[in-house]
């Protein structure tokens, strides 16, 4: 039916109704289009007839008119019986409109609504997924308690539906049922648990929403799905992303330890409230072990980063708050750019974003300082936006930019929007108190404003000046005199009161003027505002106490006036003051102290940001916007002191694997595990092979493993390979950059496996008992890790079903990785896989030690290279008192040793970190690694690439620096290699693998630039790879440290030229 | 999340309501009206209002208020963004988002709202999916429907809904395959009294109009991608390709959409294409003032600047203005005190100017500050940042599409302080 003819019908009907005068309310719209049926029985009769006709077009027409009524908010409930009959209509549009009607009125007509239920139950079995889904939607939207069991059943069935769209609707239905009948919670949680495992991106957002509504405290349900959610996040629809990110933020705050280091804290102007106590503890912890981020924590931070680029402001804000709340402070900076971008959006978005920026800018000024000018106010901004911008500008003000800002403020003060001008004056006041250098300038500026034509401006200035003077008890007699003169002209009560108070407070500084002011005020007392009268009384009292000779009579006159004032407050005050200051026989002990009471040193008021305390609300939430705790606000917990067991997140993998592999799991797991432990042993003895394996990527590692597997077990290769898949799937998803800590834990358990099948069996049985809690293959993988290090695991061959998912993720991992770090300051671009043997277990009497370079700025000293040492006890007894003994270091070299380790359990391992200042040379650091009984001489020789720290610079800077480092400082070589090795990503990978350098964004496709500085001296190290014609390339290194430069060149050259 | 939605027109009538959970009475809007009254100006109505039992989150679009009722904690931007999406959808369906259009199509509006939210949580917001579920009204379709009795409502699940490219529907067919891209850049600037730039920034968008059959896979590359500092993408763009190669690679939605919006890195100096010479003065103790502005081209890269409009919010004390433009026409609205000068093109030989007298309310003090000038202009065939599309390639389909790129530079929030 056409909308035109439809509206025509309505209008003609409307006219009729108006004529009949039966229209109940026609105020709402002039056309009165659909507002005629509420009281008109005859019309409803007409509709009923139409609904009962056997022509679809008539029915449709009737339904459209009814929907029109609903839209207007008119009551159409009496048509219920007629409408509900059509629920089984074949015409999809009629059906939809009937659904709309049902959902609206079922609650009021419960009995009749039951008539429709069987139709929905039938539709739930329909082969068309859209019909199934919409039946479920309507069924669950009918708020009739009697059908709760039917709904429950329908939800359960739909949650197992083949169509993800139906499952999505099932997730929505969960919330509806829960709000209808909270008793069903337990059952619903089961469904949520099931749907959380769903791998469809369509379902993820909806089920997390249901989770948040029904059981936000059941954080344990998330563990197993955490990694999956992180990995799916990019592909989830935008609304789901927002919900998931908010939920994961809360999750992360309960599961990981704080990444905020003490060093970071110094950047903060003020300690933020939740970190203060955490950090205290951290400080004490820190001595024991350095902070390493849980790879899962890193995974979340990394996977959300691309979403900053979303077109949806809500998603960007959600990521921003995630970074704010859970990322290391050094990384949170990237969100500012995106937030500033949102300021181009419409005013509502601006409003919310500016509020959040205001809160952020109080704590971390540095983040938004580069964007200062983006907060400049335009005269066309709405006032609420203007004031928020002003707030942010104030927060960002510092010694460096204050002069620019004050100039900007001068423009604002003159604004026609007086409310805004007044806010600017307060802002100037706040800047004046915050930045001592400009206090006088501001004060002078404000005094100038006193001669402004606009009263509001003057009044506001007086109030602010009053506050400023109060804070600065220095001599400001001139200003006070000036203000005293203003009393003649200014009429705003607050301002007059402020001036009087000021004069009273400083009456001894202006002994000549004060009594005169009092005289004038006495004259005008009766016509003053109450506020001013109170201050006149105050002034009188103060003068009486300090200068009673001149003012005694005046004061008494004023007190008499006050005694008969109309306002009881003033009469009260008068009585009180008289008793206090005028000595008489009845006056008690208090009057002796009158002077002290009146002229006491008053504390200066604090001019604070209204956004000061907002940070205890999670950013981006409704509560934060309103600054009140909204219903259903979920508190963001503090970081735990000790991270809960990270392995709880592992389980999902095996569950996944179970889904993919046929039966007969247990035995295979067992054997697969055996295989891993064996291979580990093998690798232990031949480290070089493991190194090459992990570096050269998937093939060799994969082949080696599967080959061995064939030997060690009789199982079908298919099953065991799927087993592996699940492992690698997990690992490809996570970022094992710095797993040292986790390793140490995981290994604590898993090392048992080594050469002791008995224990292994034990564990096996344990696993049988609690199949969900323990993940055998995973532990094995950790076992495998420390040798070949956990970093970039070889992308393994995947079972076809998992292939698609994981491949994408892998790619994301690599790309986001590179982009992520290239812009941030000293964060390494890539941490290579390679570990080096410090002490072999054979020569160390069972104590094995490996070291690797985590490529992080050393916490022990900024000239040191940080090194992580993993110690393993391979004996069957405790090794006690592991420490570093005698050091034999070349001149100038320094070393920060790790704290002695009291004891290392058998099969145990521990990771410690130390720092060595190599003085920018590749000389060997030799020292002794001692236990209680033995001393072993060991040495560390750093690869030249590890003596560097990446720096971020622009191409322009790079070229400039390069121009200054020519001649002697430049070394170059020609490389010849196959073209496929010259793709940007390959070059990038190769270079960062060898050296800890940062990529410089390049404008040309054929030139790749990398920049770093040496750790000790901070000299720049610039690496350029320029692709030439054919398969050649030129490698150029510019640095002052020519020795290191040429060594680096020598190391890079073969790497780049090899295939 | 979103409980109910009320649409309110400028005169404060609630002309549409929709509830996704149990019904919330219209009276909840009284809190909104209260806030509206307090704010005086529509622009100043706070987007988030707290009432004893509910929270109201509203947006103001095209002279309509979309007021949503919320009961529990929800990210406010989530709701705001969604409401804007609803308004966009109306715009898309009916050509305009106005009270009349919504009232005329109230059934479609209701069907749309029903599909867009389920229990307050967004279900389908992609225009391509919605259009498959509910067909937009056209005259032809309404005629056909009334004859054949077929409906506007689709009966199968849109293909996009299940695929991993929800923004595109399957089976698109065109006889002429075309892909147009508009690179539109806007200059935001604040110029101070003396003519020096306080703040300037270039924001750009690439809007696409894609009418291609099948499942084309496009990649668009730039001559100078490094110019783009901060970019936000339509979900169709493959983020990885952009990160690694700075190429926009995507399977486009069908029809019009915004491909990316970007900001040009702030290190680059922004060329300001126009300058304004102004002298506005109000005499002390007299009821008149002088007004004189001249506009001239500057750094315009050899292109003509056209579509120039100057808007000035004059101070309250101005009663009337008596001006003579050398070019174009001007209007002054004595109620809102807005002066609009429609200049048109600049010809460098004869610079356009607007001169004359300002009548002030007698007796009132002279205005403290001179009003600032808001300037609009347009330069065709120029992206002021210098951004250039290098090439557009299509994979996945055999036909040869017609491709076109258009560049436009406009003034964004371009303000000259006087």
Coordinates of C-alpha atoms in Angstrom, one line a residue, chain A residues 369-788:
Chain A
X369 CA 49.7 19.5 24.9
X370 CA 50.6 19.1 21.2
X371 CA 47.0 19.6 20.3
X372 CA 46.6 22.8 22.4
X373 CA 45.3 24.8 19.5
X374 CA 42.6 22.3 18.7
X375 CA 40.9 23.5 21.8
X376 CA 40.8 27.1 20.9
X377 CA 37.4 28.5 21.1
X378 CA 35.4 29.7 18.1
X379 CA 32.7 32.3 18.6
X380 CA 30.2 30.0 17.0
X381 CA 30.7 27.1 19.4
X382 CA 27.8 26.5 21.8
X383 CA 28.5 27.8 25.3
X384 CA 28.8 24.3 26.9
X385 CA 31.5 23.4 24.3
X386 CA 33.3 26.7 25.0
X387 CA 33.4 26.2 28.7
X388 CA 34.7 22.7 28.3
X389 CA 37.4 23.8 25.9
X390 CA 38.4 26.5 28.4
X391 CA 38.6 23.9 31.1
X392 CA 41.0 21.9 29.0
X393 CA 43.1 24.9 28.1
X394 CA 43.4 25.7 31.7
X395 CA 44.5 22.2 32.5
X396 CA 47.1 22.3 29.8
X397 CA 48.5 25.7 30.7
X398 CA 52.1 25.6 31.8
X399 CA 55.1 28.0 31.9
X400 CA 55.8 27.4 28.3
X401 CA 52.5 28.1 26.7
X402 CA 50.9 30.4 29.2
X403 CA 51.7 33.6 27.3
X404 CA 50.1 32.3 24.2
X405 CA 47.1 31.2 26.2
X406 CA 46.7 34.5 28.0
X407 CA 46.7 36.3 24.7
X408 CA 44.0 33.9 23.5
X409 CA 42.0 34.4 26.7
X410 CA 42.1 38.1 26.1
X411 CA 40.1 37.6 23.0
X412 CA 37.6 35.4 24.9
X413 CA 37.1 37.9 27.7
X414 CA 35.7 40.3 25.1
X415 CA 33.3 37.7 23.8
X416 CA 29.7 38.7 23.4
X417 CA 28.7 35.6 25.2
X418 CA 29.0 37.0 28.7
X419 CA 28.6 33.7 30.5
X420 CA 31.7 32.5 28.6
X421 CA 33.6 35.7 29.3
X422 CA 32.9 35.2 33.0
X423 CA 34.2 31.6 32.7
X424 CA 37.3 32.9 31.0
X425 CA 38.0 35.3 33.9
X426 CA 37.8 32.4 36.4
X427 CA 40.1 30.5 34.1
X428 CA 42.6 33.3 34.2
X429 CA 42.4 33.2 38.0
X430 CA 43.1 29.5 38.0
X431 CA 46.1 29.9 35.7
X432 CA 47.4 32.7 37.9
X433 CA 47.4 30.4 40.9
X434 CA 48.8 27.4 39.1
X435 CA 51.6 29.2 37.4
X436 CA 53.4 31.5 39.8
X437 CA 55.3 33.2 37.1
X438 CA 52.3 34.8 35.6
X439 CA 50.4 35.6 38.8
X440 CA 51.2 39.2 38.6
X441 CA 50.5 39.5 34.9
X442 CA 47.2 37.9 35.4
X443 CA 46.4 40.1 38.3
X444 CA 47.2 43.2 36.4
X445 CA 45.1 42.0 33.5
X446 CA 42.2 41.4 35.8
X447 CA 42.6 44.8 37.3
X448 CA 42.4 46.2 33.8
X449 CA 39.2 44.4 33.3
X450 CA 37.8 46.2 36.3
X451 CA 37.3 49.2 34.0
X452 CA 35.3 47.0 31.6
X453 CA 32.0 48.3 30.5
X454 CA 30.2 45.1 31.2
X455 CA 29.1 44.6 34.7
X456 CA 29.2 40.8 34.7
X457 CA 32.9 40.9 33.6
X458 CA 33.8 43.4 36.3
X459 CA 32.0 41.4 38.9
X460 CA 33.6 38.2 38.0
X461 CA 37.0 39.9 38.0
X462 CA 36.4 41.3 41.4
X463 CA 35.6 37.9 42.7
X464 CA 38.6 36.3 41.1
X465 CA 40.9 39.1 42.3
X466 CA 39.6 38.7 45.8
X467 CA 40.6 35.0 45.6
X468 CA 44.0 35.8 44.2
X469 CA 44.8 38.5 46.7
X470 CA 43.8 36.1 49.5
X471 CA 46.3 33.7 48.3
X472 CA 49.0 36.3 48.1
X473 CA 49.2 38.2 51.3
X474 CA 51.8 40.5 49.8
X475 CA 51.2 44.2 49.4
X476 CA 48.5 45.0 47.0
X477 CA 47.3 48.2 48.4
X478 CA 47.0 49.8 45.0
X479 CA 44.7 47.2 43.8
X480 CA 42.5 47.5 46.8
X481 CA 42.4 51.2 46.5
X482 CA 41.3 50.8 42.9
X483 CA 38.6 48.4 43.9
X484 CA 37.4 50.7 46.6
X485 CA 36.8 53.3 44.0
X486 CA 34.8 50.8 42.0
X487 CA 32.2 50.6 44.8
X488 CA 30.7 53.8 43.5
X489 CA 30.0 52.4 40.1
X490 CA 29.6 48.7 40.4
X491 CA 26.2 47.3 41.2
X492 CA 26.5 43.5 41.1
X493 CA 26.0 42.4 44.7
X494 CA 28.6 39.6 44.7
X495 CA 31.2 42.0 43.5
X496 CA 30.3 44.7 46.0
X497 CA 30.4 42.1 48.7
X498 CA 33.8 40.8 47.6
X499 CA 35.2 44.3 47.6
X500 CA 34.0 45.0 51.1
X501 CA 35.3 41.8 52.3
X502 CA 38.7 42.6 50.8
X503 CA 38.8 46.0 52.3
X504 CA 37.8 44.6 55.7
X505 CA 40.5 41.9 55.5
X506 CA 43.1 44.4 54.6
X507 CA 41.8 47.3 56.6
X508 CA 45.2 47.9 58.2
X509 CA 46.9 48.2 54.9
X510 CA 44.5 50.9 53.7
X511 CA 43.9 52.8 56.9
X512 CA 42.7 55.9 55.2
X513 CA 40.4 54.5 52.8
X514 CA 38.6 51.8 54.8
X515 CA 36.8 54.2 57.2
X516 CA 35.7 56.3 54.3
X517 CA 34.3 53.2 52.5
X518 CA 32.4 52.4 55.7
X519 CA 31.0 55.9 55.8
X520 CA 29.7 55.6 52.3
X521 CA 28.3 52.2 52.9
X522 CA 26.5 53.4 56.1
X523 CA 24.7 55.9 53.9
X524 CA 23.5 53.3 51.4
X525 CA 23.1 50.5 53.8
X526 CA 19.3 50.3 53.6
X527 CA 19.3 50.0 49.9
X528 CA 21.9 47.3 49.6
X529 CA 21.4 43.7 48.8
X530 CA 21.5 41.3 51.8
X531 CA 24.8 39.8 50.7
X532 CA 26.3 43.3 50.8
X533 CA 24.7 44.2 54.1
X534 CA 26.4 41.2 55.7
X535 CA 29.7 42.4 54.4
X536 CA 29.1 45.9 55.6
X537 CA 28.5 44.6 59.1
X538 CA 31.7 42.6 58.8
X539 CA 33.7 45.5 57.6
X540 CA 32.3 47.6 60.4
X541 CA 33.2 45.0 63.0
X542 CA 36.8 44.7 61.7
X543 CA 37.3 48.4 61.6
X544 CA 35.9 48.8 65.0
X545 CA 38.5 46.4 66.3
X546 CA 41.4 47.9 64.5
X547 CA 40.6 51.6 64.3
X548 CA 37.9 52.2 66.9
X549 CA 38.7 55.8 67.2
X550 CA 37.5 56.7 63.8
X551 CA 34.8 54.2 63.2
X552 CA 33.2 53.6 66.6
X553 CA 30.2 55.7 65.9
X554 CA 29.9 54.6 62.4
X555 CA 29.9 51.0 63.3
X556 CA 27.3 51.6 66.0
X557 CA 25.1 53.4 63.5
X558 CA 25.4 50.5 61.1
X559 CA 24.7 48.0 63.9
X560 CA 21.6 49.9 64.8
X561 CA 20.4 49.9 61.2
X562 CA 21.0 46.1 61.1
X563 CA 19.1 45.6 64.2
X564 CA 15.9 46.6 62.5
X565 CA 16.5 45.1 59.2
X566 CA 13.8 43.1 57.5
X567 CA 16.0 40.1 57.0
X568 CA 16.4 37.9 60.1
X569 CA 19.8 36.8 59.0
X570 CA 21.1 40.3 59.2
X571 CA 19.4 41.0 62.5
X572 CA 21.0 37.9 63.8
X573 CA 24.4 38.8 62.6
X574 CA 24.0 42.3 64.0
X575 CA 23.2 40.9 67.4
X576 CA 26.0 38.6 67.3
X577 CA 28.6 41.1 66.3
X578 CA 27.4 43.7 68.8
X579 CA 27.8 41.2 71.7
X580 CA 31.2 40.2 70.4
X581 CA 32.9 43.5 69.8
X582 CA 31.2 46.1 71.9
X583 CA 32.4 45.7 75.5
X584 CA 29.7 45.7 78.1
X585 CA 29.3 44.1 81.5
X586 CA 27.6 41.1 80.1
X587 CA 30.1 40.3 77.4
X588 CA 31.9 37.1 78.3
X589 CA 35.3 35.8 77.7
X590 CA 34.8 35.7 74.0
X591 CA 35.0 39.4 73.3
X592 CA 38.6 39.4 74.4
X593 CA 39.3 37.3 71.4
X594 CA 37.1 39.2 69.0
X595 CA 40.1 40.5 67.1
X596 CA 41.5 37.1 66.7
X597 CA 38.2 35.8 65.6
X598 CA 37.6 38.5 63.0
X599 CA 41.0 39.0 61.7
X600 CA 42.3 35.5 61.8
X601 CA 44.5 34.3 59.0
X602 CA 42.1 32.8 56.5
X603 CA 43.1 29.9 54.3
X604 CA 43.2 30.8 50.6
X605 CA 40.6 29.2 48.5
X606 CA 41.6 26.5 46.2
X607 CA 40.8 27.1 42.6
X608 CA 40.2 23.7 41.3
X609 CA 39.0 22.1 38.2
X610 CA 35.5 20.7 38.4
X611 CA 36.9 17.6 36.7
X612 CA 39.3 16.9 39.5
X613 CA 37.5 14.0 41.0
X614 CA 35.9 12.6 38.0
X615 CA 38.6 10.1 37.4
X616 CA 37.3 7.6 39.8
X617 CA 34.6 6.9 37.2
X618 CA 35.6 4.8 34.2
X619 CA 36.1 7.2 31.3
X620 CA 33.5 7.2 28.6
X621 CA 30.7 6.1 30.9
X622 CA 27.4 7.8 31.7
X623 CA 28.5 8.1 35.3
X624 CA 31.6 10.0 34.2
X625 CA 29.5 12.4 32.2
X626 CA 27.1 13.1 34.9
X627 CA 29.6 12.8 37.7
X628 CA 27.1 10.6 39.7
X629 CA 27.1 6.9 39.9
X630 CA 24.5 5.8 37.4
X631 CA 22.3 2.8 38.0
X632 CA 24.1 -0.3 36.9
X633 CA 27.5 1.3 36.8
X634 CA 30.2 -1.4 37.2
X635 CA 33.1 -0.3 39.3
X636 CA 36.5 -0.6 37.7
X637 CA 38.6 -2.5 40.2
X638 CA 42.1 -1.7 41.3
X639 CA 44.9 -3.6 39.8
X640 CA 45.6 -6.8 41.8
X641 CA 48.9 -6.9 43.6
X642 CA 49.6 -10.3 42.2
X643 CA 48.2 -11.4 39.0
X644 CA 45.7 -14.3 39.3
X645 CA 46.8 -17.4 37.6
X646 CA 47.2 -16.6 33.9
X647 CA 46.8 -20.2 32.8
X648 CA 43.0 -20.0 33.4
X649 CA 42.8 -18.4 30.0
X650 CA 44.4 -21.3 28.3
X651 CA 41.6 -23.8 28.5
X652 CA 39.6 -22.7 25.6
X653 CA 42.2 -24.0 23.2
X654 CA 41.8 -27.5 24.2
X655 CA 38.1 -27.2 24.1
X656 CA 38.4 -25.9 20.7
X657 CA 40.6 -28.7 19.7
X658 CA 38.1 -31.1 21.1
X659 CA 35.5 -29.7 18.9
X660 CA 37.6 -30.2 15.9
X661 CA 39.0 -33.6 16.5
X662 CA 37.0 -36.8 16.8
X663 CA 36.9 -38.9 19.8
X664 CA 39.8 -40.7 21.6
X665 CA 41.5 -37.7 22.9
X666 CA 43.1 -38.7 26.1
X667 CA 45.6 -41.1 24.8
X668 CA 46.8 -38.8 22.1
X669 CA 47.3 -36.0 24.4
X670 CA 49.5 -38.1 26.5
X671 CA 51.6 -39.1 23.7
X672 CA 51.8 -35.7 22.2
X673 CA 53.0 -34.4 25.4
X674 CA 55.6 -37.0 25.5
X675 CA 56.8 -35.9 22.2
X676 CA 57.1 -32.4 23.2
X677 CA 59.1 -33.1 26.3
X678 CA 61.4 -35.3 24.3
X679 CA 62.0 -32.7 21.7
X680 CA 62.7 -30.3 24.4
X681 CA 65.4 -32.5 25.8
X682 CA 66.8 -32.7 22.4
X683 CA 66.8 -29.1 21.9
X684 CA 68.4 -28.6 25.2
X685 CA 71.4 -30.4 24.1
X686 CA 71.6 -28.7 20.8
X687 CA 70.6 -25.1 21.2
X688 CA 71.7 -24.0 17.8
X689 CA 69.1 -26.1 16.1
X690 CA 66.3 -24.7 18.2
X691 CA 67.4 -21.2 17.5
X692 CA 67.4 -21.7 13.9
X693 CA 64.1 -23.3 14.1
X694 CA 62.4 -20.5 15.8
X695 CA 64.0 -18.0 13.6
X696 CA 63.5 -19.5 10.3
X697 CA 59.9 -19.8 10.8
X698 CA 57.3 -22.4 10.4
X699 CA 58.5 -25.0 8.0
X700 CA 61.5 -26.3 9.7
X701 CA 60.0 -26.3 13.2
X702 CA 56.9 -27.9 11.9
X703 CA 58.6 -30.6 10.0
X704 CA 60.9 -31.4 12.9
X705 CA 58.0 -31.8 15.2
X706 CA 55.9 -33.9 13.0
X707 CA 58.8 -36.1 12.2
X708 CA 59.5 -36.8 15.8
X709 CA 55.9 -37.3 16.4
X710 CA 55.9 -40.2 14.1
X711 CA 58.6 -41.8 16.0
X712 CA 57.4 -41.2 19.5
X713 CA 53.8 -42.2 19.0
X714 CA 51.7 -44.4 17.0
X715 CA 48.8 -42.0 16.7
X716 CA 47.4 -40.9 13.5
X717 CA 49.1 -37.8 12.4
X718 CA 45.8 -36.1 11.8
X719 CA 44.8 -36.0 15.3
X720 CA 48.1 -35.0 16.7
X721 CA 48.4 -32.3 14.2
X722 CA 45.1 -30.8 15.2
X723 CA 46.4 -31.0 18.7
X724 CA 49.3 -28.9 17.6
X725 CA 47.1 -26.5 15.8
X726 CA 45.3 -25.7 18.9
X727 CA 48.5 -24.8 20.6
X728 CA 49.8 -22.8 17.8
X729 CA 46.5 -21.2 17.3
X730 CA 46.6 -20.0 20.8
X731 CA 50.1 -18.7 20.4
X732 CA 49.7 -17.1 17.2
X733 CA 46.9 -15.1 18.8
X734 CA 48.9 -14.0 21.7
X735 CA 51.9 -11.9 21.8
X736 CA 54.6 -13.7 23.6
X737 CA 57.0 -10.8 23.6
X738 CA 57.9 -11.0 27.2
X739 CA 56.6 -14.1 28.7
X740 CA 59.4 -14.5 31.1
X741 CA 57.2 -14.2 34.1
X742 CA 54.6 -16.5 32.8
X743 CA 57.2 -19.0 31.8
X744 CA 58.6 -19.1 35.1
X745 CA 55.2 -19.9 36.5
X746 CA 54.2 -22.3 33.9
X747 CA 57.5 -24.0 33.9
X748 CA 57.3 -24.5 37.6
X749 CA 54.7 -27.0 36.8
X750 CA 55.6 -28.2 33.4
X751 CA 59.2 -28.9 33.9
X752 CA 58.2 -31.8 35.8
X753 CA 57.5 -33.4 32.6
X754 CA 61.1 -33.5 31.7
X755 CA 62.2 -37.1 31.6
X756 CA 59.8 -38.1 34.3
X757 CA 56.9 -39.9 32.8
X758 CA 55.6 -40.8 36.2
X759 CA 54.7 -37.3 37.1
X760 CA 53.4 -36.8 33.8
X761 CA 50.9 -39.5 34.3
X762 CA 49.9 -38.0 37.5
X763 CA 49.1 -34.9 35.9
X764 CA 47.2 -36.8 33.3
X765 CA 45.0 -38.2 35.8
X766 CA 44.5 -34.9 37.4
X767 CA 43.5 -33.6 34.1
X768 CA 41.0 -36.3 33.7
X769 CA 39.3 -35.3 36.8
X770 CA 39.1 -31.7 35.8
X771 CA 39.2 -31.7 32.1
X772 CA 38.5 -28.0 31.8
X773 CA 40.9 -26.6 34.3
X774 CA 44.1 -28.1 33.0
X775 CA 45.5 -27.8 29.6
X776 CA 48.2 -30.4 29.0
X777 CA 49.3 -29.5 25.6
X778 CA 49.6 -25.9 26.5
X779 CA 51.9 -26.5 29.4
X780 CA 54.0 -28.5 27.1
X781 CA 54.2 -25.7 24.8
X782 CA 55.5 -23.5 27.5
X783 CA 57.9 -26.1 28.2
X784 CA 59.0 -25.8 24.7
X785 CA 59.2 -22.1 24.8
X786 CA 62.0 -21.2 27.1
X787 CA 64.5 -22.8 24.8
X788 CA 63.4 -21.4 21.6

